[in-house]
PDB file of C-alpha atoms in Angstrom:
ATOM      1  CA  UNK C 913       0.000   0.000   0.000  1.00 46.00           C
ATOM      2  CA  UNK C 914       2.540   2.458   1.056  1.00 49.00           C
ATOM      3  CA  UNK C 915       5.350   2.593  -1.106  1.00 47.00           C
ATOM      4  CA  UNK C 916       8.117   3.643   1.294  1.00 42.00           C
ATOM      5  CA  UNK C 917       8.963   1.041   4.113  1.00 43.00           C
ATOM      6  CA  UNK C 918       9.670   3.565   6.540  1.00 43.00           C
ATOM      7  CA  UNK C 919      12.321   5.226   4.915  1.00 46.00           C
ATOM      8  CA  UNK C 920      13.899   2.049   2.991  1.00 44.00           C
ATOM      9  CA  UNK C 921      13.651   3.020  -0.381  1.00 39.00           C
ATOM     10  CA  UNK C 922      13.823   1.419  -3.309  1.00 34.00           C
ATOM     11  CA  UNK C 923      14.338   4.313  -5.818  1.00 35.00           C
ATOM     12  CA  UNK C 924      14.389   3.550 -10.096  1.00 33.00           C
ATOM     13  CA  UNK C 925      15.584   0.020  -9.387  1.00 34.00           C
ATOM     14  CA  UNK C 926      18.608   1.024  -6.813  1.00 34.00           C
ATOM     15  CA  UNK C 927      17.638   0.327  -3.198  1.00 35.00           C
ATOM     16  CA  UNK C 928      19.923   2.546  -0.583  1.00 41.00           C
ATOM     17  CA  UNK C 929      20.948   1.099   2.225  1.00 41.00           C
ATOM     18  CA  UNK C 930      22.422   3.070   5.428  1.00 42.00           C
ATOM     19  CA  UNK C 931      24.662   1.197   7.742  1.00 43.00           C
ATOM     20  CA  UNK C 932      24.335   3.631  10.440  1.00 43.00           C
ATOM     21  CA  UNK C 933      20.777   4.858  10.290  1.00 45.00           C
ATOM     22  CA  UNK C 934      19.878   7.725   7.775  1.00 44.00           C
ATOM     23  CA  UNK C 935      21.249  10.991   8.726  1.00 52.00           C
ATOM     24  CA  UNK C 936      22.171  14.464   6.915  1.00 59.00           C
ATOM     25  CA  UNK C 937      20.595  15.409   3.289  1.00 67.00           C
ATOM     26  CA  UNK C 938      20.165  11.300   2.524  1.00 71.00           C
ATOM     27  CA  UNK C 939      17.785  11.370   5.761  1.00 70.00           C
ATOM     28  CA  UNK C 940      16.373  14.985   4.890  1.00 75.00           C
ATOM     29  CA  UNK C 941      15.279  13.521   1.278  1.00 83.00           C
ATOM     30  CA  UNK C 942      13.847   9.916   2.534  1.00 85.00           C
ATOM     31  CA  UNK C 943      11.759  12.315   5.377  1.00 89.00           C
ATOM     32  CA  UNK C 944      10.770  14.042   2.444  1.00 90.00           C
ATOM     33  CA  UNK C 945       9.570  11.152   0.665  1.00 92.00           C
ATOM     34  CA  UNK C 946       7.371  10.211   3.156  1.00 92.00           C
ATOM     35  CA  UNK C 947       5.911  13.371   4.063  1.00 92.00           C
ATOM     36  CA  UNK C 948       4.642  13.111   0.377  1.00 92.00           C
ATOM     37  CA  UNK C 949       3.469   9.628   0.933  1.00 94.00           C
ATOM     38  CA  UNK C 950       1.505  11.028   4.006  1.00 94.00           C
ATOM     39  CA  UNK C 951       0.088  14.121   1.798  1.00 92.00           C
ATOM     40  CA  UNK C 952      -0.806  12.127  -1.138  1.00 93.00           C
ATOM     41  CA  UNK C 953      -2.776   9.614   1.072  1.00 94.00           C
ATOM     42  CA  UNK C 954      -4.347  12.499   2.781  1.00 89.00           C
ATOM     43  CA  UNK C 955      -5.240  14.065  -0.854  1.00 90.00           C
ATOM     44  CA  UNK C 956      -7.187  10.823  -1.461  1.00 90.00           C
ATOM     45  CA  UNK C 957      -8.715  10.513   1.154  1.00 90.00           C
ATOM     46  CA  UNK C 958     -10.637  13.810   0.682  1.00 85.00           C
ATOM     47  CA  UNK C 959     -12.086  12.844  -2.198  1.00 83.00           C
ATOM     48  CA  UNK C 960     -13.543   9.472  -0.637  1.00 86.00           C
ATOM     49  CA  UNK C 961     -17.104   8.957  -0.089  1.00 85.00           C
ATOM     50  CA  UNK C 962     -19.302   8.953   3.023  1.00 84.00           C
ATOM     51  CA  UNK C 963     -19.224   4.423   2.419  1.00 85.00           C
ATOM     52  CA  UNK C 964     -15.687   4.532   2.305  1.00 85.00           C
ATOM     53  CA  UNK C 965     -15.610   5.681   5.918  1.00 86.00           C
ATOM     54  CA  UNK C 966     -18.517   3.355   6.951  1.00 84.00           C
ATOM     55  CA  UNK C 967     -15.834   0.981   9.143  1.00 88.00           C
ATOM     56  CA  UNK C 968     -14.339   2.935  11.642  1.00 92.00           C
ATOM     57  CA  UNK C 969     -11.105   1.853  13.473  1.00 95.00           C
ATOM     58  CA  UNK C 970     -11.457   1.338  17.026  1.00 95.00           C
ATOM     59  CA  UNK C 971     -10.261   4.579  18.719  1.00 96.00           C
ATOM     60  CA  UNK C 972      -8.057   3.980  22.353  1.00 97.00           C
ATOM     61  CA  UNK C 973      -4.812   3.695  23.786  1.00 97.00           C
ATOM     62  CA  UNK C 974      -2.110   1.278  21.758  1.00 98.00           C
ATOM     63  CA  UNK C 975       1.207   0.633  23.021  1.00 98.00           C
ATOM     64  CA  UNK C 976       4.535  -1.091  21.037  1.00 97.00           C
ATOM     65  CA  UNK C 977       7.620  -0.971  20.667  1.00 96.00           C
ATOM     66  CA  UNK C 978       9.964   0.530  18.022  1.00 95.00           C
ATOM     67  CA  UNK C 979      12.754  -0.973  15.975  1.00 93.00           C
ATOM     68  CA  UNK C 980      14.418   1.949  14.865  1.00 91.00           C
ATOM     69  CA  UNK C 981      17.226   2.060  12.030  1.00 88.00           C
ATOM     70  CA  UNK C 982      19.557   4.237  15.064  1.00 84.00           C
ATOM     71  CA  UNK C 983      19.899   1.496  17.215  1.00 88.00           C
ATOM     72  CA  UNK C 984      17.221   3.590  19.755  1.00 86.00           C
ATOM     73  CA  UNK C 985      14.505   1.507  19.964  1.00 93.00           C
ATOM     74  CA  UNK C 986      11.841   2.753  22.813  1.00 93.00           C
ATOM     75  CA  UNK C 987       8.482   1.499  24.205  1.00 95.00           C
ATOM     76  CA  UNK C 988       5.369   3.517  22.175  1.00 97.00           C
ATOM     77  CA  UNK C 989       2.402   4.831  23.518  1.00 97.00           C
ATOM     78  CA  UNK C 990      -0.320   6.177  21.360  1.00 98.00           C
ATOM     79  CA  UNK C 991      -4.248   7.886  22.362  1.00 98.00           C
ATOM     80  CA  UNK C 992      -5.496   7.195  18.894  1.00 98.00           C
ATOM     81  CA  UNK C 993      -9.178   8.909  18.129  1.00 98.00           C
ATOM     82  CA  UNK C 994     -10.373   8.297  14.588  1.00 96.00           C
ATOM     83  CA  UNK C 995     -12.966  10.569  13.753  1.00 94.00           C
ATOM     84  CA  UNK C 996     -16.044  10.516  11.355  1.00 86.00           C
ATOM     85  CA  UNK C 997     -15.211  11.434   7.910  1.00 87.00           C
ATOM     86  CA  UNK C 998     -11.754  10.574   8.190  1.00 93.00           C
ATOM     87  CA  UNK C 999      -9.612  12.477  10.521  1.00 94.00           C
ATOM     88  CA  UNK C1000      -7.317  11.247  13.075  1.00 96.00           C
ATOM     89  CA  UNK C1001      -5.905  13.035  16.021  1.00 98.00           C
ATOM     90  CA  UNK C1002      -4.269  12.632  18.991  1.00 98.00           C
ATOM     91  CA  UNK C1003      -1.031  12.446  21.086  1.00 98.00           C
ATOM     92  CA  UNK C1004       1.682   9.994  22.553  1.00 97.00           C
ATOM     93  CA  UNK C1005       5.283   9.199  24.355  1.00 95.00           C
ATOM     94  CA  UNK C1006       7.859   7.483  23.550  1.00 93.00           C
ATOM     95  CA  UNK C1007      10.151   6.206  26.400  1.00 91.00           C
ATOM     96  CA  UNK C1008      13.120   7.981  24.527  1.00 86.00           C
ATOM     97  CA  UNK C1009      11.580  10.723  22.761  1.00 86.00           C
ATOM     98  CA  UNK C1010       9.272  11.923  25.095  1.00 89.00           C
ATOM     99  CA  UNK C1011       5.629  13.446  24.042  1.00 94.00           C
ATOM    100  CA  UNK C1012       4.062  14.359  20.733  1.00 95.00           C
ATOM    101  CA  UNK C1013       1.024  15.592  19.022  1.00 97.00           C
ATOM    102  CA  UNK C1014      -0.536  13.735  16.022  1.00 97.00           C
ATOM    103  CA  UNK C1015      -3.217  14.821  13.381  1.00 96.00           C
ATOM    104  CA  UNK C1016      -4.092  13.239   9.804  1.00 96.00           C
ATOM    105  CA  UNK C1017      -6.471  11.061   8.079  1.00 96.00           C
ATOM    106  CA  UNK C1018      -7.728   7.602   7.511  1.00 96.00           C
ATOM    107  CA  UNK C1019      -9.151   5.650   4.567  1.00 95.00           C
ATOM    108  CA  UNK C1020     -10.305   2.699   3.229  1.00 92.00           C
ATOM    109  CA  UNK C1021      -8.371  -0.742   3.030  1.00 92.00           C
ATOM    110  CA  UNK C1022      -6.095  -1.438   0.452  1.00 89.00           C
ATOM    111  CA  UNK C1023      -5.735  -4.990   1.332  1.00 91.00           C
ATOM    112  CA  UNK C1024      -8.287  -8.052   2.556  1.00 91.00           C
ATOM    113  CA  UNK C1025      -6.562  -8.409   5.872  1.00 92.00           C
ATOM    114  CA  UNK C1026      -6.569  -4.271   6.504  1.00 94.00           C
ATOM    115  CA  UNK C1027     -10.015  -2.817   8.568  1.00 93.00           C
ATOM    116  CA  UNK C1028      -8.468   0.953   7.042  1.00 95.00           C
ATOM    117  CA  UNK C1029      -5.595   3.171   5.892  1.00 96.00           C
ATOM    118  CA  UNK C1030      -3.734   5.709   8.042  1.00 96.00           C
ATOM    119  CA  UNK C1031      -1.067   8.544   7.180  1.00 97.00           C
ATOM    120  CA  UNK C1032      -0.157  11.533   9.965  1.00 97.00           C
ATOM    121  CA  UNK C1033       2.040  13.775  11.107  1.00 96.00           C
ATOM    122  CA  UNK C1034       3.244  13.409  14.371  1.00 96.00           C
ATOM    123  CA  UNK C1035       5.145  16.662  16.413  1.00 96.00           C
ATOM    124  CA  UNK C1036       7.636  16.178  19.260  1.00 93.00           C
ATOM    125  CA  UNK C1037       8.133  19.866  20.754  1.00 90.00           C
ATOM    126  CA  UNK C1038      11.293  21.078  22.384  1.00 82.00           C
ATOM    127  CA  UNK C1039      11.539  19.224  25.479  1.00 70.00           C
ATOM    128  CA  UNK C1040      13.494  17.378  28.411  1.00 61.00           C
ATOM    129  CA  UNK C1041      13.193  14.067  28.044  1.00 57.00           C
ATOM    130  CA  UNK C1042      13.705  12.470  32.016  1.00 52.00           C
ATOM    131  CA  UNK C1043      15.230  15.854  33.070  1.00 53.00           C
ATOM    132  CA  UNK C1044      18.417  15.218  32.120  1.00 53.00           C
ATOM    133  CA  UNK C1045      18.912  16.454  28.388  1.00 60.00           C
ATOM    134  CA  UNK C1046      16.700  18.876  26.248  1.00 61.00           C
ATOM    135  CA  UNK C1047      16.152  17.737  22.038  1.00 68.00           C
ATOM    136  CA  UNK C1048      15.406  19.964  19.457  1.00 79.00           C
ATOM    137  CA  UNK C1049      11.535  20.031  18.139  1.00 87.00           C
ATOM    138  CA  UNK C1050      11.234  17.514  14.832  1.00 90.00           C
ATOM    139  CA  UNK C1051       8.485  16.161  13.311  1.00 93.00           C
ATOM    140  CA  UNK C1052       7.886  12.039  12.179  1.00 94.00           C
ATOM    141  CA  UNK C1053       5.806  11.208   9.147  1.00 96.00           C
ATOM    142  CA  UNK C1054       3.543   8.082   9.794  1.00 96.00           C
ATOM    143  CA  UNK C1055       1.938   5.771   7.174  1.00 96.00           C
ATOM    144  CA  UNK C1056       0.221   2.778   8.984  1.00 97.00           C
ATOM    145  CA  UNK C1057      -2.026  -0.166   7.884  1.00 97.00           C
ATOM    146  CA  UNK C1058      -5.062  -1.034  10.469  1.00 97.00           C
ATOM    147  CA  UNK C1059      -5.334  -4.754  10.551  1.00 96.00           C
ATOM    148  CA  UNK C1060      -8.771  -6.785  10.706  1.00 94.00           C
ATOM    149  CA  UNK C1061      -7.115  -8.385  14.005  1.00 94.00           C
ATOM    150  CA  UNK C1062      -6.860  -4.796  15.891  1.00 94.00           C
ATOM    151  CA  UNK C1063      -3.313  -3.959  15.512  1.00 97.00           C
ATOM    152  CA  UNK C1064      -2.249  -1.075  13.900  1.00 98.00           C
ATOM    153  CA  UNK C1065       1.515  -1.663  11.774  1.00 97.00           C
ATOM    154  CA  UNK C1066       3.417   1.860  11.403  1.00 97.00           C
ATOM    155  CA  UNK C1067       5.858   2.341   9.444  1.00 95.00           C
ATOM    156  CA  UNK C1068       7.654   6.050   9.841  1.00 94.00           C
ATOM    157  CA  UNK C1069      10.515   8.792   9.012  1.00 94.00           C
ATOM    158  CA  UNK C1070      11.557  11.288  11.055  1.00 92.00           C
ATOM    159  CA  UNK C1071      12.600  14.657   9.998  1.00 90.00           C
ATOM    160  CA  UNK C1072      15.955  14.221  11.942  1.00 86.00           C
ATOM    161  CA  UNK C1073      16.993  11.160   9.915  1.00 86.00           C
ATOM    162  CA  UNK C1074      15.439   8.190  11.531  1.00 88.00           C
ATOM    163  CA  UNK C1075      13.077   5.512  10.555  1.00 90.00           C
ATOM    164  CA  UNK C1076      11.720   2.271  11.602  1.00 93.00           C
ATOM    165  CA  UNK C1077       8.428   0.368  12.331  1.00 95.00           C
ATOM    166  CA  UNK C1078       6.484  -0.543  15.238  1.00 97.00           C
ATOM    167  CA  UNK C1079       3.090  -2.891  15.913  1.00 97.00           C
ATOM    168  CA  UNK C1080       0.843  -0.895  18.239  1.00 98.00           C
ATOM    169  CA  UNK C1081      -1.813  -2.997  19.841  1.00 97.00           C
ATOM    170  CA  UNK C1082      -5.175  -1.609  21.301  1.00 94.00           C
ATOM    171  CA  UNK C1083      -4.794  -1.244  24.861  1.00 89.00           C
ATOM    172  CA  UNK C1084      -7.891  -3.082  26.751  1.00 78.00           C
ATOM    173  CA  UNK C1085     -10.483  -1.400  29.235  1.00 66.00           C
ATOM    174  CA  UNK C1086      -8.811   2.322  28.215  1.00 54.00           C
TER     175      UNK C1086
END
């Protein structure tokens, strides 16, 4: 469905593989990528039809964990809150990365074993993460395929360079 596996790219037949994670203008460039993944699935979804929304995804709490390309894998949590017509919003922590913001759109399935579509934005302010260090504000772009079985599978690309994946799961009696 999503062309871009997080930020693994397979690009007019060359695939680019980064050793070390993607950083610098390679990582500005696959970020870019998949920001226009994100706004091209959000363009179509505009255009769908009051039927195409007729299966809402379950809105809650999910939780995972990320494998990211950095080596800094961190536990996930996600208030998810899928709205009529399409729009998503909500907010999150990661263990490492501390809180965020999220707001973009879901569709229709693609696939038999999807329940809908997904593509947002999601914005980590300025912050101290535990109180020890402050990081600089960046933004993650977020495709993500919600499975008939409840999961959700992300896939995503961070502005500063990093990608990865992560299987959130519907947290129970939240």
């Amino acid at each position: 469905f999503f062309g871009i596996m997080g930020c693994a790219v397979a690009f007019l037949g060359y695939a680019f593989v980064f050793e070390d994670g993607v950083f610098g203008a390679a990582g500005k460039v696959l970020f870019g990528l998949k920001l226009g993944e994100v706004n091209t699935f959000n363009e179509e979804v505009r255009d769908a039809t009051e039927a195409d929304f007729a299966v809402r995804p379950r809105s809650g709490r999910y939780v995972g964990a990320s494998t990211e390309d950095d080596g800094g894998d961190q536990g996930v949590t996600t208030d998810l809150e899928f709205g009529a017509g399409g729009t998503i919003t909500g907010s999150g922590r990661d263990s490492e990365d501390g809180r965020y913001t999220l707001s973009g759109r879901w569709g229709p399935p693609a696939e038999p074993q999807e329940v809908a579509r997904c593509a947002w934005i999601e914005r980590y302010p300025r912050q101290s993460v535990f109180g020890t260090e402050e990081n600089d504000a960046f933004d993650v772009a977020v495709t993500a395929s919600v499975l008939k079985n409840g999961n959700i599978d992300v896939l995503f690309c961070s502005s500063i360079g990093v990608s990865g994946s992560v299987v959130l799961r519907r947290r129970r009696g939240i």
